[in-house]
Amino acid sequence: MLELAGATVRFGARAALDAIGLDVAEHEIVSVLGPSGSGKSTLLRVVAGLQALDAGRVCLDGRDLGGVPAHKRGVGLMFQDHQLFPQRDVGGNVAFGLRMHGAPRGEQASRVRELLELVGLPGAASRPVGELSGGEQQRVALARALAPRPRLLMLDEPLGQLDRSLRERLVVELRQLFGELGTTVLAVTHDQGEAFALADRVVVMRDGRIAQSGTPLEVWQRPADAFVARFLGFDNVVEATVSGEAADTPWGKLPVPQGSRQGAGTLLVRPAGVRLVDRADGLRCTVAARTFRGTHVAVQLQPDGAPRLEAACALRDAPAPGDVVGVAFDAAEIAVLGGPGGA
Amino acid sequence: MAVPVAFFAVFFAYPVAAIVARGLKTDGQWRSGRIADVLTQSDIRHVLWFTTWQALASTALTLLIALPGAYVFARFDFRGKQVLRAVVTVPFVLPTVVVGTAFLALVGRGGLLDELWGVRLDTTVWAILLAHVFFNYAVVVRTVGGLWSQLDPRQEEAARMLGASRFAAWRKVTLPALSPAVAAAALMVFLFTFTSFGVVQILGGPTFSTLEVEIYRQTSQIFDLATAAVLTLIQFAAVGAILAVHAGTVRRRETALRLVAPETTARRPRGAGQWALLGGVLASVAVLLVLPLGVLVQRSLDTPGGHGFAYYRALASDDGGAFLVAPVTAIGTSLEYALAATAIAVVIGGLAAAALTRRDAGRLVRGFDALLMLPLGVSAVTVGFGFLVALDEPPLDLRSSWILVPLAQALVGVPFVVRTMLPVLRAVDGRLREAAAVLGASPWRVWREVDLPMVRRALLIAAGFAFAVSLGEFGATVFIARPDNPTLPVAVARLLGRAGDLNYGQAMALSTILMVVCAVALLLLERVRTDRTGEF
């Protein structure tokens, strides 16, 4: 439904978007994931018509949006910090888009009621927006964006400023809501947890280009390259030479899954694939630090003359800092990534 | 954007250019040699010298007296602070003629000090300097105090935790943050005093003359247009330089400072030192700002037959002298003109401010920002005379039209409107406009739905300032107001120019009325004032 082809935006010499091609299908929820400065917000602004393209085009339902001003595009955008109109109450904010589209008063009122109920704020129409909590503001912003029934709803860091527990609850609610409404959604976020929980498809951006696109599971299991792997929070990424079912790494010879790409490449070892064994067996490491992570303990291991390794241990098995342990590797948690390593 | 540009081109640039051309062009030839001729005349050099040093002295004196005031207003919480803040602002919107008259009543011949101690200052430069302090006190308090009250005191606390003494913390943390505002205020004061007209015209006597007064004298009394044109150019260049420096300091002031709500930084004074400071500031406000106005009112009531309203009653009668009408009709004329001028200034200034806030505003447009300040500094006398010279031919034959006066007054009002509106418009989060656009609002709807509700108060305040400034405008109006339709300041000046107690008393009475109108307009504004409304 939404198609971007060769979309390019330059700020001076720097390309904020570098020939982006992206399709979003009807009813699909796509999350664009990337560090700050990767161009993901610019992507939304381009689609919304708030930022002009230097090259390429944006089409919605097959219609080229070039030259169509923001207010005539019929897309919705929920801003990062909501941008509720401070001098209007909740109802006035939600009704704004309807008024702009010339909806009759009666219809406005019933639609506002309906939407506030939908986002879980029934009867809040006459409250001033200044009194709302962060979570409530987020809901009002969502109701406001949904009210004119946009063809495409875009969310810019929708849950960015909320605290963790609220965020985790809202992301589930959002996914459910969009599923029920059949809304097509394009969201950007820098939080991989949020992106994975919300989206049908995740697009990882780097320096104005798309680094990887796929289902959350695909991206999580097989990051396209070292950058994506590190961005997803994996630290055990090294250069390796693969031959057969083994790889030469600074940590010694590591087993790799069957059918891995051969030759020089980048290797990802998920923390769960680093098993602690008796110090006499496996790679000899000193425990440098450990961090409690709720369900497990992340243990930082320092091998002699090699980069640090992170291991995930059950709580009761976790060694103390200074302990010397042995490390063995599990082929199922190791992936050979495409592209050159480093990053 | 096109409308304000056209307005300034036709009603500012064109008349000024016309008058300069009239002075410097003979038989179609530019005679730039005249500039050198004029500059070598010793009396002209004397005027230049006096204009500069009195402006410097006025600026220094104003800073000296007003900076403690700025501190007190920013950091202390005391009863009656709101009222006092309004009181110190009243002088700024008072017509120069009223201020001149008030100081005449205080320090002039037969003035209060003369009666009490036989002290007369009207023949010394002190009268002018004190009147300039009176005028510009509010500029410093508002510009510097406004910023000072929003500086986070915790920054100083952080410095003290790192081992700085109280004074060192102030010097290293607060002063650098404050200095651009001090510089900006000083430049504004310098600009206003450098181009001072009404005050010097009334208090300067034959001895003291600023450039602006000299331009007036050369134009209207000696009819030496060439000299006037040269002086206009000199003043133009000086004002341009001042404004360029000012624009620089404003830009520096916009560097990121941690600002907090002013209510959170003020506290009750503590200890003898702080109470003494507060007392000192209150005393200086009483002596310098309140006393002259009080004396003015008292003089207007002090008739030969005891205190009474005789002078006010005299205003209503035709005196057949310098006036063709009773002076009291000047009140109605003034109000009509000022209202029309306000409407023009708000429309032009509002359009300009809106254009200047657009995100895609280019360099050219930003330059226009500084250009809009020019009418504040360029000789009003020149503008007034330029109107007469330039706008007398079809299609722009306005010489006999009443709109001429409001047009000239609006020129002075526009900078105030722009200065008041710009900070507020710039403070509107651009993404709020984008949010409205994405929801389907056209650019015009965005302005109406997002900008207007936020700037409504600022607009009101801008209108008030424009009104007060138009009401008090003297330099240009004195040329173009027709004898049968004088405005209040013009009528006051004419009354002062004539001998006799009755005329003097009537001038005092008329000044009092003018002061009351301005003060009421301002006090109404203080009720709607927000803290983010610019420099004035």
XYZ file of C-alpha atoms in Angstrom, chain A residues 45 48 50 70-71 75-77 79 81 83-88 96-97 99-101 144 148, chain B residues 359 429 431-443 445-446 448-451 453-454:
46
model
C 8.423 12.901 8.031
C 3.827 12.558 6.238
C 6.676 17.326 6.449
C 0.861 17.229 4.508
C -2.733 18.153 5.248
C -1.974 9.761 6.788
C -1.834 9.942 10.570
C 1.263 10.669 12.624
C 4.492 12.478 17.482
C 6.205 13.631 22.678
C 2.293 17.291 20.783
C -1.206 17.604 22.189
C -2.647 21.088 21.711
C -2.221 22.627 25.168
C -5.077 25.080 24.915
C -7.678 22.423 24.044
C -9.303 18.293 15.785
C -8.756 16.135 12.710
C -13.107 19.322 12.377
C -10.402 19.872 9.791
C -12.148 17.382 7.549
C -6.398 11.927 17.981
C -9.888 10.928 10.989
C 11.047 27.692 9.422
C 6.735 24.277 19.056
C 5.872 20.179 15.694
C 2.574 21.373 17.100
C 1.984 23.011 13.728
C 3.052 19.810 12.018
C 0.671 17.801 14.170
C -2.157 20.056 13.026
C -1.074 19.762 9.373
C -0.982 15.972 9.501
C -4.487 16.034 10.976
C -5.627 17.866 7.880
C -5.243 21.577 8.681
C -4.225 23.820 5.787
C -1.463 26.379 6.516
C -6.032 26.792 9.466
C -2.812 25.892 11.287
C -5.717 30.094 13.216
C -5.953 26.938 15.269
C -2.451 26.665 16.727
C -0.647 30.010 16.596
C -4.701 30.999 20.511
C -1.150 31.082 21.838
